[in-house]
Amino acid sequence: MQVDLAQAITLLKRGEVVAIPTETVYGLAADATNDAALRQIYAIKQRPADNPLIVHIADANQVLDWAKEFPPLAQKLAKAFWPGPFTLVLPAKETVSLIVRGNQPTVALRVPGHPVALQLLQQSGLALAAPSANKFTQLSPTTAAHVAAGLGEAIPVLDGGACKVGIESTIVSVEGDDWQLLRLGMVPEANIHAVAGRPALQQQIDLPKVPGQHLLHYSPKTPIKLFATRKDLNNFASSHKNSVALVIGEGVPPNCQHFTLSNRPDEVAERLYDTLHQMDALKVELLLVQTPPELPEWLAINDRLTRAAH
Ligand code: TXA
Ligand code: MG
């Protein structure tokens, strides 16, 4: 059900959930201080309770409403990457709901870059907890139509058009002078390194702490098979009729229904989930996907494709 900005604010203030646009993917939003509202997010998504949510705020001045400390390194990163597809995990104040932080001692914060999301945050005065507006382990939505298809028509949706970044935010945790990359996104590690002035701490990622790292994530319903080269994909396609292919760059696979994305990482990210949603809707046996090269600018996209295919 589509709602406008004023209706979205009324619903959120009343403790209800609303799907909202961000520049990365659509989020299923609720007042981050209202535990009953937060519980609805987990129920609708069928998400495990130990899987923390990102709190969306209007600007960096609100960080200390949520975080115990805002170390200089985190301030630098916020200044460089907010508003934008970038999430900071910081030690949480004791007053932050255990539901929003999935019982973690930390809280994830993001100032989104989408104009409608910013307007909503500014005009409502709320901080909004919002995970991607899809059921747990399924593909994230990048349009209002994806939200309705995945969660049902009854969910109120504020339509802000198709998401421009297209994949979920880069997540970085900061502790004092150190930072760690928890989830790859379209803000690349090299840019964070440059702003931080030091490389990421190479630590074993603690799986339960970073549920986005679960391998079974971002999956369409149809199985996916990945191909490192077009030649491999073409060979396979010629003997598998009930499949559809996603290819990157020029050239058409033989005898095979296909979708083509450009060879620019930002354009592929923007189109990726919508294309996978469309391919999934064809209800074929198998989705064939050509993976981009193993280069830094393609890491986040390769990460999502690997998870989708798992
Ligand atoms: O781009 C995005 O980040 C989108 C839009 C809606 O903002 N949101 C999103 O939310 O992708 P979600 O819930 O699908 O993924 C959030 C990730 C999860 O993997 C969660 O575990 C991690 O953020 N996260 C949240 N709080 C955390 C914390 N305190 N410590 C570690 N990871 C955390
Ligand atoms: Mg998600």
Short mmCIF file of C-alpha atoms and ligand atoms in Angstrom, two decimals, residues 22 24-27 47 51-54 56 87 89 104 106-108 110 130-132 168-169 171 182-183 209-212, ligand 1:
data_model
loop_
_atom_site.label_atom_id
_atom_site.label_comp_id
_atom_site.label_asym_id
_atom_site.label_seq_id
_atom_site.Cartn_x
_atom_site.Cartn_y
_atom_site.Cartn_z
CA THR A 22 17.24 4.69 0.62
CA THR A 24 21.14 1.47 -1.36
CA VAL A 25 18.00 -0.68 -0.99
CA TYR A 26 14.51 -0.19 0.47
CA GLY A 27 14.40 -0.46 4.26
CA ARG A 47 14.56 -12.41 11.10
CA ASN A 51 20.51 -10.06 14.10
CA PRO A 52 20.93 -6.33 14.86
CA LEU A 53 19.36 -3.48 12.86
CA ILE A 54 20.92 -0.34 11.38
CA HIS A 56 19.23 5.67 10.34
CA THR A 87 27.35 2.36 8.12
CA VAL A 89 29.28 0.33 14.13
CA GLN A 104 25.17 -6.56 20.97
CA THR A 106 27.44 -1.98 19.73
CA VAL A 107 25.01 -0.04 17.54
CA ALA A 108 25.07 0.45 13.74
CA ARG A 110 23.90 5.43 8.99
CA ALA A 130 15.61 -0.21 9.05
CA PRO A 131 16.91 -3.52 7.75
CA SER A 132 16.41 -4.27 4.07
CA GLU A 168 23.56 -2.63 0.79
CA SER A 169 25.85 -0.17 2.57
CA ILE A 171 29.69 -1.55 7.17
CA LEU A 182 32.22 -5.94 8.38
CA ARG A 183 30.40 -5.85 5.04
CA LYS A 209 27.95 -10.51 15.17
CA VAL A 210 27.61 -9.91 11.47
CA PRO A 211 24.60 -11.82 10.25
CA GLY A 212 24.90 -10.13 6.83
O1 TXA B 1 22.19 -0.29 2.91
C1 TXA B 1 21.84 -0.78 3.98
O2 TXA B 1 22.62 -0.96 4.91
C2 TXA B 1 20.36 -1.15 4.11
C3 TXA B 1 19.52 0.13 4.08
C4 TXA B 1 18.07 -0.13 4.35
O3 TXA B 1 20.06 1.05 4.99
N1 TXA B 1 20.13 -1.90 5.31
C5 TXA B 1 20.55 -3.17 5.46
O4 TXA B 1 20.12 -3.72 6.65
O5 TXA B 1 21.20 -3.76 4.65
P1 TXA B 1 20.21 -5.29 6.98
O6 TXA B 1 19.56 -5.45 8.30
O7 TXA B 1 19.68 -6.08 5.86
O8 TXA B 1 21.72 -5.49 7.18
C6 TXA B 1 22.32 -4.83 8.24
C7 TXA B 1 23.58 -5.50 8.63
C8 TXA B 1 23.31 -6.87 9.20
O9 TXA B 1 24.18 -7.79 8.61
C9 TXA B 1 23.62 -6.68 10.65
O10 TXA B 1 24.10 -7.81 11.24
C10 TXA B 1 24.67 -5.60 10.62
O11 TXA B 1 24.19 -4.74 9.65
N2 TXA B 1 24.70 -4.92 11.91
C11 TXA B 1 23.76 -4.14 12.44
N3 TXA B 1 24.10 -3.77 13.69
C12 TXA B 1 25.31 -4.32 13.93
C13 TXA B 1 26.19 -4.33 15.04
N4 TXA B 1 25.88 -3.68 16.16
N5 TXA B 1 27.33 -5.02 14.93
C14 TXA B 1 27.63 -5.69 13.81
N6 TXA B 1 26.84 -5.72 12.72
C15 TXA B 1 25.69 -5.06 12.79
#
